[in-house]
Amino acid sequence: MDYVAVNKANWDERAPAHAASTDYGFQRYRDDPEHLSDVVRFDRPRLGDVSGLRGVHLQCHIGTDTLSLARLGARMSGLDFSPASLAQARLLAEGAVDYYEAEVYDAVSVLGAAQFDLVYTGVGALCWLPSIRRWAGVVAGLLRPGGRLFLREGHPMLWALDEKANPAVLRYPYFEQEEPLVFDEPNTYVDTDVVFTHGLAATWNHGLGEVVTALLDEGLRITRLEEHDSVSWDALPGQMTLGPDGEWRLKEAPERLAASYTLEAVLD
């Protein structure tokens, strides 16, 4: 399977529907020049002051988080392999962000080595990549000495659950596998009436230890590893509830599930 072509077709078809959805809320960004995405609002206390930093958002999709970081003062670039996603991101940003169309693994050749103070990756990104070690090499290649990775991601414990079972049960691999999990899902994670024709998607899980070890092996120093009982989308439909912070948690005893994590690392 050509996983890049399969996944690109999936994202290209969904990007306009995502941009038009109330879930992403493009109009809120246009109406309020200080509006930030829920994801970046959650990240902000951990991000600290990013003003003046040169940053890149890998797998930026339609750019709501990228624009939010720019509004916090970072000089942001965004990179994604989906031209349809980038078209929507450019419309939203109106020149406030520089966008580049490329696969993550080509980011250094496209953007240049050792150019960034901050590499940012948001929730729901790493699962589309087959090799976490290759990704860690890209992160190290993009960062200047002293530069920082900021990663918030769905927890591999969450990705291993069967989201269609109630209650959810372990079904999928926790650790990275050579072959992808292939799903044929005609829907998407936002509320939309659009009927999609490209449902196939290829994904991989990456264990928490695999992510940490890959970054350590590339010379990064871990400065934060924090697990959260929440995630930014309704990952287990019917079993989670939306909080005032824009995060979804289990309805009952949310402390049972590590739903996402924040990892920060510095290239010394």
Short mmCIF file of the C-alpha atoms (twelve columns), coordinates in Angstrom:
data_MODEL
# 
_entry.id   MODEL 
# 
loop_
_atom_site.group_PDB 
_atom_site.id 
_atom_site.type_symbol 
_atom_site.label_atom_id 
_atom_site.label_alt_id 
_atom_site.label_comp_id 
_atom_site.label_asym_id 
_atom_site.label_seq_id 
_atom_site.Cartn_x 
_atom_site.Cartn_y 
_atom_site.Cartn_z 
_atom_site.pdbx_PDB_model_num 
ATOM 1   C CA . MET A 1   0.000   0.000  0.000  1 
ATOM 2   C CA . ASP A 2   1.157   3.518  -0.823 1 
ATOM 3   C CA . TYR A 3   0.253   4.909  2.597  1 
ATOM 4   C CA . VAL A 4   1.152   8.498  1.637  1 
ATOM 5   C CA . ALA A 5   -1.240  8.520  -1.318 1 
ATOM 6   C CA . VAL A 6   -3.995  6.830  0.698  1 
ATOM 7   C CA . ASN A 7   -3.734  9.221  3.615  1 
ATOM 8   C CA . LYS A 8   -3.334  12.299 1.426  1 
ATOM 9   C CA . ALA A 9   -6.560  11.471 -0.412 1 
ATOM 10  C CA . ASN A 10  -8.290  11.090 2.941  1 
ATOM 11  C CA . TRP A 11  -7.081  14.448 4.282  1 
ATOM 12  C CA . ASP A 12  -7.525  16.349 1.012  1 
ATOM 13  C CA . GLU A 13  -11.180 15.368 0.929  1 
ATOM 14  C CA . ARG A 14  -11.828 16.258 4.570  1 
ATOM 15  C CA . ALA A 15  -9.979  19.587 4.746  1 
ATOM 16  C CA . PRO A 16  -12.771 21.786 3.285  1 
ATOM 17  C CA . ALA A 17  -15.351 20.128 5.548  1 
ATOM 18  C CA . HIS A 18  -13.139 20.689 8.586  1 
ATOM 19  C CA . ALA A 19  -12.638 24.348 7.685  1 
ATOM 20  C CA . ALA A 20  -16.400 24.822 7.259  1 
ATOM 21  C CA . SER A 21  -17.293 23.100 10.527 1 
ATOM 22  C CA . THR A 22  -18.281 24.832 13.725 1 
ATOM 23  C CA . ASP A 23  -15.831 22.542 15.541 1 
ATOM 24  C CA . TYR A 24  -12.838 24.349 14.043 1 
ATOM 25  C CA . GLY A 25  -14.696 27.675 14.106 1 
ATOM 26  C CA . PHE A 26  -12.828 29.659 11.452 1 
ATOM 27  C CA . GLN A 27  -15.162 32.628 11.952 1 
ATOM 28  C CA . ARG A 28  -14.049 33.011 15.563 1 
ATOM 29  C CA . TYR A 29  -10.489 33.634 14.367 1 
ATOM 30  C CA . ARG A 30  -11.706 36.234 11.891 1 
ATOM 31  C CA . ASP A 31  -13.934 37.994 14.422 1 
ATOM 32  C CA . ASP A 32  -11.373 38.076 17.240 1 
ATOM 33  C CA . PRO A 33  -7.702  38.671 16.353 1 
ATOM 34  C CA . GLU A 34  -6.695  37.313 19.773 1 
ATOM 35  C CA . HIS A 35  -8.693  34.081 19.564 1 
ATOM 36  C CA . LEU A 36  -6.652  30.901 20.137 1 
ATOM 37  C CA . SER A 37  -7.470  27.279 19.425 1 
ATOM 38  C CA . ASP A 38  -8.512  25.111 22.366 1 
ATOM 39  C CA . VAL A 39  -5.407  23.004 21.770 1 
ATOM 40  C CA . VAL A 40  -3.005  25.929 22.085 1 
ATOM 41  C CA . ARG A 41  -4.930  27.342 25.055 1 
ATOM 42  C CA . PHE A 42  -4.345  24.002 26.795 1 
ATOM 43  C CA . ASP A 43  -0.672  24.058 25.800 1 
ATOM 44  C CA . ARG A 44  -0.026  27.699 26.651 1 
ATOM 45  C CA . PRO A 45  0.914   27.320 30.353 1 
ATOM 46  C CA . ARG A 46  3.494   24.706 29.344 1 
ATOM 47  C CA . LEU A 47  4.695   26.521 26.230 1 
ATOM 48  C CA . GLY A 48  5.672   29.641 28.123 1 
ATOM 49  C CA . ASP A 49  6.667   32.755 26.212 1 
ATOM 50  C CA . VAL A 50  7.182   31.974 22.517 1 
ATOM 51  C CA . SER A 51  7.351   35.575 21.287 1 
ATOM 52  C CA . GLY A 52  10.156  36.091 18.803 1 
ATOM 53  C CA . LEU A 53  10.891  32.390 18.406 1 
ATOM 54  C CA . ARG A 54  11.143  30.933 14.940 1 
ATOM 55  C CA . GLY A 55  8.808   27.940 15.022 1 
ATOM 56  C CA . VAL A 56  7.543   25.237 12.714 1 
ATOM 57  C CA . HIS A 57  4.335   23.268 13.154 1 
ATOM 58  C CA . LEU A 58  4.715   19.823 11.617 1 
ATOM 59  C CA . GLN A 59  1.549   18.183 10.215 1 
ATOM 60  C CA . CYS A 60  -0.296  21.458 10.663 1 
ATOM 61  C CA . HIS A 61  -3.495  20.462 8.774  1 
ATOM 62  C CA . ILE A 62  -5.742  23.562 8.336  1 
ATOM 63  C CA . GLY A 63  -3.581  25.737 10.540 1 
ATOM 64  C CA . THR A 64  -5.705  26.765 13.522 1 
ATOM 65  C CA . ASP A 65  -2.982  25.826 15.996 1 
ATOM 66  C CA . THR A 66  -0.268  27.290 13.755 1 
ATOM 67  C CA . LEU A 67  -2.052  30.632 13.576 1 
ATOM 68  C CA . SER A 68  -2.638  30.531 17.332 1 
ATOM 69  C CA . LEU A 69  1.099   30.185 17.962 1 
ATOM 70  C CA . ALA A 70  1.736   33.096 15.601 1 
ATOM 71  C CA . ARG A 71  -0.755  35.149 17.618 1 
ATOM 72  C CA . LEU A 72  1.327   34.402 20.695 1 
ATOM 73  C CA . GLY A 73  4.272   36.066 18.968 1 
ATOM 74  C CA . ALA A 74  6.172   33.196 17.356 1 
ATOM 75  C CA . ARG A 75  7.348   33.537 13.746 1 
ATOM 76  C CA . MET A 76  5.600   30.442 12.477 1 
ATOM 77  C CA . SER A 77  5.909   28.157 9.492  1 
ATOM 78  C CA . GLY A 78  3.548   25.268 8.886  1 
ATOM 79  C CA . LEU A 79  4.210   22.045 7.009  1 
ATOM 80  C CA . ASP A 80  1.709   19.497 5.750  1 
ATOM 81  C CA . PHE A 81  1.494   16.985 2.902  1 
ATOM 82  C CA . SER A 82  -2.120  17.876 2.013  1 
ATOM 83  C CA . PRO A 83  -2.485  20.729 -0.501 1 
ATOM 84  C CA . ALA A 84  -6.189  21.010 0.273  1 
ATOM 85  C CA . SER A 85  -5.419  21.457 3.975  1 
ATOM 86  C CA . LEU A 86  -2.810  24.116 3.242  1 
ATOM 87  C CA . ALA A 87  -5.224  25.996 0.980  1 
ATOM 88  C CA . GLN A 88  -7.581  26.354 3.935  1 
ATOM 89  C CA . ALA A 89  -4.728  27.247 6.301  1 
ATOM 90  C CA . ARG A 90  -3.550  30.047 4.006  1 
ATOM 91  C CA . LEU A 91  -7.049  31.488 3.753  1 
ATOM 92  C CA . LEU A 92  -7.307  31.575 7.527  1 
ATOM 93  C CA . ALA A 93  -3.827  32.959 8.226  1 
ATOM 94  C CA . GLU A 94  -3.955  35.751 5.613  1 
ATOM 95  C CA . GLY A 95  -0.160  35.862 5.393  1 
ATOM 96  C CA . ALA A 96  0.579   35.566 9.114  1 
ATOM 97  C CA . VAL A 97  2.146   32.103 8.618  1 
ATOM 98  C CA . ASP A 98  4.411   30.660 5.915  1 
ATOM 99  C CA . TYR A 99  3.150   27.285 4.709  1 
ATOM 100 C CA . TYR A 100 5.032   24.484 2.941  1 
ATOM 101 C CA . GLU A 101 3.680   21.386 1.228  1 
ATOM 102 C CA . ALA A 102 5.812   18.337 2.030  1 
ATOM 103 C CA . GLU A 103 5.891   15.080 3.918  1 
ATOM 104 C CA . VAL A 104 7.262   15.267 7.441  1 
ATOM 105 C CA . TYR A 105 10.261  13.140 6.557  1 
ATOM 106 C CA . ASP A 106 11.280  15.730 3.914  1 
ATOM 107 C CA . ALA A 107 10.985  18.694 6.290  1 
ATOM 108 C CA . VAL A 108 14.728  19.303 6.723  1 
ATOM 109 C CA . SER A 109 15.397  19.357 2.985  1 
ATOM 110 C CA . VAL A 110 12.442  21.704 2.428  1 
ATOM 111 C CA . LEU A 111 12.890  24.052 5.402  1 
ATOM 112 C CA . GLY A 112 16.623  23.807 6.041  1 
ATOM 113 C CA . ALA A 113 18.710  22.319 8.838  1 
ATOM 114 C CA . ALA A 114 19.105  23.947 12.258 1 
ATOM 115 C CA . GLN A 115 16.712  26.792 11.438 1 
ATOM 116 C CA . PHE A 116 14.170  26.648 14.260 1 
ATOM 117 C CA . ASP A 117 13.920  27.539 17.942 1 
ATOM 118 C CA . LEU A 118 10.679  25.585 18.305 1 
ATOM 119 C CA . VAL A 119 9.299   22.460 16.649 1 
ATOM 120 C CA . TYR A 120 5.634   22.036 17.536 1 
ATOM 121 C CA . THR A 121 3.505   18.964 16.899 1 
ATOM 122 C CA . GLY A 122 -0.131  18.829 17.942 1 
ATOM 123 C CA . VAL A 123 -2.589  16.125 18.886 1 
ATOM 124 C CA . GLY A 124 -3.338  13.383 16.377 1 
ATOM 125 C CA . ALA A 125 -0.219  13.670 14.215 1 
ATOM 126 C CA . LEU A 126 2.293   10.922 14.996 1 
ATOM 127 C CA . CYS A 127 -0.180  8.125  14.272 1 
ATOM 128 C CA . TRP A 128 0.108   8.915  10.544 1 
ATOM 129 C CA . LEU A 129 3.858   8.174  10.499 1 
ATOM 130 C CA . PRO A 130 5.360   4.677  10.143 1 
ATOM 131 C CA . SER A 131 8.689   5.331  11.894 1 
ATOM 132 C CA . ILE A 132 9.080   7.332  15.080 1 
ATOM 133 C CA . ARG A 133 12.874  7.129  14.766 1 
ATOM 134 C CA . ARG A 134 12.810  8.866  11.380 1 
ATOM 135 C CA . TRP A 135 10.530  11.518 12.852 1 
ATOM 136 C CA . ALA A 136 12.918  12.116 15.773 1 
ATOM 137 C CA . GLY A 137 15.743  12.570 13.278 1 
ATOM 138 C CA . VAL A 138 13.709  15.240 11.496 1 
ATOM 139 C CA . VAL A 139 13.056  17.073 14.775 1 
ATOM 140 C CA . ALA A 140 16.761  17.054 15.646 1 
ATOM 141 C CA . GLY A 141 17.630  18.199 12.130 1 
ATOM 142 C CA . LEU A 142 15.264  21.178 12.232 1 
ATOM 143 C CA . LEU A 143 16.268  22.516 15.653 1 
ATOM 144 C CA . ARG A 144 19.037  24.959 16.348 1 
ATOM 145 C CA . PRO A 145 21.277  24.133 19.325 1 
ATOM 146 C CA . GLY A 146 19.214  25.005 22.380 1 
ATOM 147 C CA . GLY A 147 16.006  24.701 20.363 1 
ATOM 148 C CA . ARG A 148 12.969  22.954 21.792 1 
ATOM 149 C CA . LEU A 149 10.476  20.320 20.740 1 
ATOM 150 C CA . PHE A 150 6.947   20.731 22.064 1 
ATOM 151 C CA . LEU A 151 4.804   17.662 21.474 1 
ATOM 152 C CA . ARG A 152 1.298   17.015 22.678 1 
ATOM 153 C CA . GLU A 153 -0.146  13.777 21.372 1 
ATOM 154 C CA . GLY A 154 -2.837  11.220 21.926 1 
ATOM 155 C CA . HIS A 155 -1.529  8.668  24.384 1 
ATOM 156 C CA . PRO A 156 -0.574  5.260  22.936 1 
ATOM 157 C CA . MET A 157 -2.769  3.763  25.661 1 
ATOM 158 C CA . LEU A 158 -5.726  5.548  24.043 1 
ATOM 159 C CA . TRP A 159 -4.759  4.547  20.493 1 
ATOM 160 C CA . ALA A 160 -4.659  0.898  21.580 1 
ATOM 161 C CA . LEU A 161 -8.345  0.937  22.573 1 
ATOM 162 C CA . ASP A 162 -11.257 -0.127 20.388 1 
ATOM 163 C CA . GLU A 163 -13.240 3.116  20.304 1 
ATOM 164 C CA . LYS A 164 -16.349 1.351  18.985 1 
ATOM 165 C CA . ALA A 165 -16.639 -0.979 21.989 1 
ATOM 166 C CA . ASN A 166 -18.512 0.232  25.068 1 
ATOM 167 C CA . PRO A 167 -16.775 0.036  27.400 1 
ATOM 168 C CA . ALA A 168 -13.609 0.400  25.340 1 
ATOM 169 C CA . VAL A 169 -11.266 -2.594 25.373 1 
ATOM 170 C CA . LEU A 170 -7.705  -3.179 24.272 1 
ATOM 171 C CA . ARG A 171 -7.641  -4.167 20.598 1 
ATOM 172 C CA . TYR A 172 -4.811  -2.502 18.690 1 
ATOM 173 C CA . PRO A 173 -1.008  -2.600 19.121 1 
ATOM 174 C CA . TYR A 174 0.542   -0.317 21.713 1 
ATOM 175 C CA . PHE A 175 3.990   -0.601 20.121 1 
ATOM 176 C CA . GLU A 176 5.043   0.483  16.643 1 
ATOM 177 C CA . GLN A 177 4.554   -2.231 14.039 1 
ATOM 178 C CA . GLU A 178 6.063   -2.513 10.566 1 
ATOM 179 C CA . GLU A 179 2.674   -2.807 8.880  1 
ATOM 180 C CA . PRO A 180 0.007   -0.138 9.396  1 
ATOM 181 C CA . LEU A 181 -3.450  -0.528 10.778 1 
ATOM 182 C CA . VAL A 182 -5.771  0.096  7.847  1 
ATOM 183 C CA . PHE A 183 -9.240  1.484  8.460  1 
ATOM 184 C CA . ASP A 184 -12.085 2.250  6.081  1 
ATOM 185 C CA . GLU A 185 -14.052 4.961  7.840  1 
ATOM 186 C CA . PRO A 186 -16.457 7.125  5.814  1 
ATOM 187 C CA . ASN A 187 -16.859 9.756  8.538  1 
ATOM 188 C CA . THR A 188 -14.628 12.302 10.252 1 
ATOM 189 C CA . TYR A 189 -14.161 13.760 13.722 1 
ATOM 190 C CA . VAL A 190 -16.132 16.985 13.150 1 
ATOM 191 C CA . ASP A 191 -19.847 17.517 12.763 1 
ATOM 192 C CA . THR A 192 -20.565 17.703 9.020  1 
ATOM 193 C CA . ASP A 193 -23.141 16.631 6.463  1 
ATOM 194 C CA . VAL A 194 -20.503 16.022 3.801  1 
ATOM 195 C CA . VAL A 195 -20.454 12.509 2.352  1 
ATOM 196 C CA . PHE A 196 -16.888 11.312 1.869  1 
ATOM 197 C CA . THR A 197 -15.698 8.839  -0.758 1 
ATOM 198 C CA . HIS A 198 -12.109 8.364  0.502  1 
ATOM 199 C CA . GLY A 199 -12.400 6.397  3.723  1 
ATOM 200 C CA . LEU A 200 -9.176  4.397  3.729  1 
ATOM 201 C CA . ALA A 201 -6.503  5.446  6.213  1 
ATOM 202 C CA . ALA A 202 -3.234  3.844  7.311  1 
ATOM 203 C CA . THR A 203 -2.012  4.508  10.862 1 
ATOM 204 C CA . TRP A 204 0.610   3.383  13.366 1 
ATOM 205 C CA . ASN A 205 0.863   3.535  17.140 1 
ATOM 206 C CA . HIS A 206 4.122   4.515  18.879 1 
ATOM 207 C CA . GLY A 207 4.718   3.504  22.491 1 
ATOM 208 C CA . LEU A 208 5.687   6.224  24.933 1 
ATOM 209 C CA . GLY A 209 9.059   4.579  25.549 1 
ATOM 210 C CA . GLU A 210 9.680   4.387  21.803 1 
ATOM 211 C CA . VAL A 211 9.071   8.121  21.418 1 
ATOM 212 C CA . VAL A 212 11.321  9.037  24.346 1 
ATOM 213 C CA . THR A 213 14.121  6.683  23.297 1 
ATOM 214 C CA . ALA A 214 14.061  7.880  19.688 1 
ATOM 215 C CA . LEU A 215 14.499  11.488 20.815 1 
ATOM 216 C CA . LEU A 216 17.250  10.601 23.296 1 
ATOM 217 C CA . ASP A 217 19.111  8.716  20.584 1 
ATOM 218 C CA . GLU A 218 19.024  11.864 18.414 1 
ATOM 219 C CA . GLY A 219 20.703  13.901 21.150 1 
ATOM 220 C CA . LEU A 220 17.674  15.626 22.647 1 
ATOM 221 C CA . ARG A 221 17.250  16.034 26.401 1 
ATOM 222 C CA . ILE A 222 13.781  15.392 27.792 1 
ATOM 223 C CA . THR A 223 12.642  18.300 29.969 1 
ATOM 224 C CA . ARG A 224 8.968   17.419 30.436 1 
ATOM 225 C CA . LEU A 225 6.833   14.309 30.201 1 
ATOM 226 C CA . GLU A 226 3.336   14.867 31.521 1 
ATOM 227 C CA . GLU A 227 0.355   12.566 31.013 1 
ATOM 228 C CA . HIS A 228 -3.193  13.929 30.901 1 
ATOM 229 C CA . ASP A 229 -6.611  12.423 31.575 1 
ATOM 230 C CA . SER A 230 -8.020  14.397 28.620 1 
ATOM 231 C CA . VAL A 231 -7.695  14.741 24.871 1 
ATOM 232 C CA . SER A 232 -8.865  17.386 22.410 1 
ATOM 233 C CA . TRP A 233 -11.433 15.316 20.494 1 
ATOM 234 C CA . ASP A 234 -14.192 12.838 21.324 1 
ATOM 235 C CA . ALA A 235 -11.913 9.832  21.063 1 
ATOM 236 C CA . LEU A 236 -14.347 7.326  22.596 1 
ATOM 237 C CA . PRO A 237 -17.796 8.373  21.355 1 
ATOM 238 C CA . GLY A 238 -20.522 7.935  23.945 1 
ATOM 239 C CA . GLN A 239 -18.019 7.427  26.733 1 
ATOM 240 C CA . MET A 240 -16.494 10.899 27.088 1 
ATOM 241 C CA . THR A 241 -17.758 14.306 28.109 1 
ATOM 242 C CA . LEU A 242 -16.600 17.752 26.978 1 
ATOM 243 C CA . GLY A 243 -15.229 20.028 29.690 1 
ATOM 244 C CA . PRO A 244 -15.175 23.841 29.799 1 
ATOM 245 C CA . ASP A 245 -11.507 23.713 28.795 1 
ATOM 246 C CA . GLY A 246 -12.411 22.177 25.416 1 
ATOM 247 C CA . GLU A 247 -11.017 18.794 26.473 1 
ATOM 248 C CA . TRP A 248 -12.755 15.411 26.433 1 
ATOM 249 C CA . ARG A 249 -12.538 13.047 29.417 1 
ATOM 250 C CA . LEU A 250 -14.134 9.763  30.387 1 
ATOM 251 C CA . LYS A 251 -17.574 10.358 31.861 1 
ATOM 252 C CA . GLU A 252 -16.816 8.055  34.759 1 
ATOM 253 C CA . ALA A 253 -13.501 7.910  36.633 1 
ATOM 254 C CA . PRO A 254 -11.372 9.737  34.039 1 
ATOM 255 C CA . GLU A 255 -8.292  8.963  36.113 1 
ATOM 256 C CA . ARG A 256 -8.367  5.434  34.638 1 
ATOM 257 C CA . LEU A 257 -7.151  6.593  31.243 1 
ATOM 258 C CA . ALA A 258 -4.020  8.414  30.123 1 
ATOM 259 C CA . ALA A 259 -5.648  10.062 27.114 1 
ATOM 260 C CA . SER A 260 -2.821  12.338 25.946 1 
ATOM 261 C CA . TYR A 261 0.637   13.477 26.947 1 
ATOM 262 C CA . THR A 262 2.912   16.489 26.663 1 
ATOM 263 C CA . LEU A 263 6.585   15.959 25.958 1 
ATOM 264 C CA . GLU A 264 9.225   18.667 25.738 1 
ATOM 265 C CA . ALA A 265 12.827  18.157 24.763 1 
ATOM 266 C CA . VAL A 266 15.828  20.393 24.092 1 
ATOM 267 C CA . LEU A 267 18.659  19.921 21.592 1 
ATOM 268 C CA . ASP A 268 21.808  20.693 23.575 1 
# 
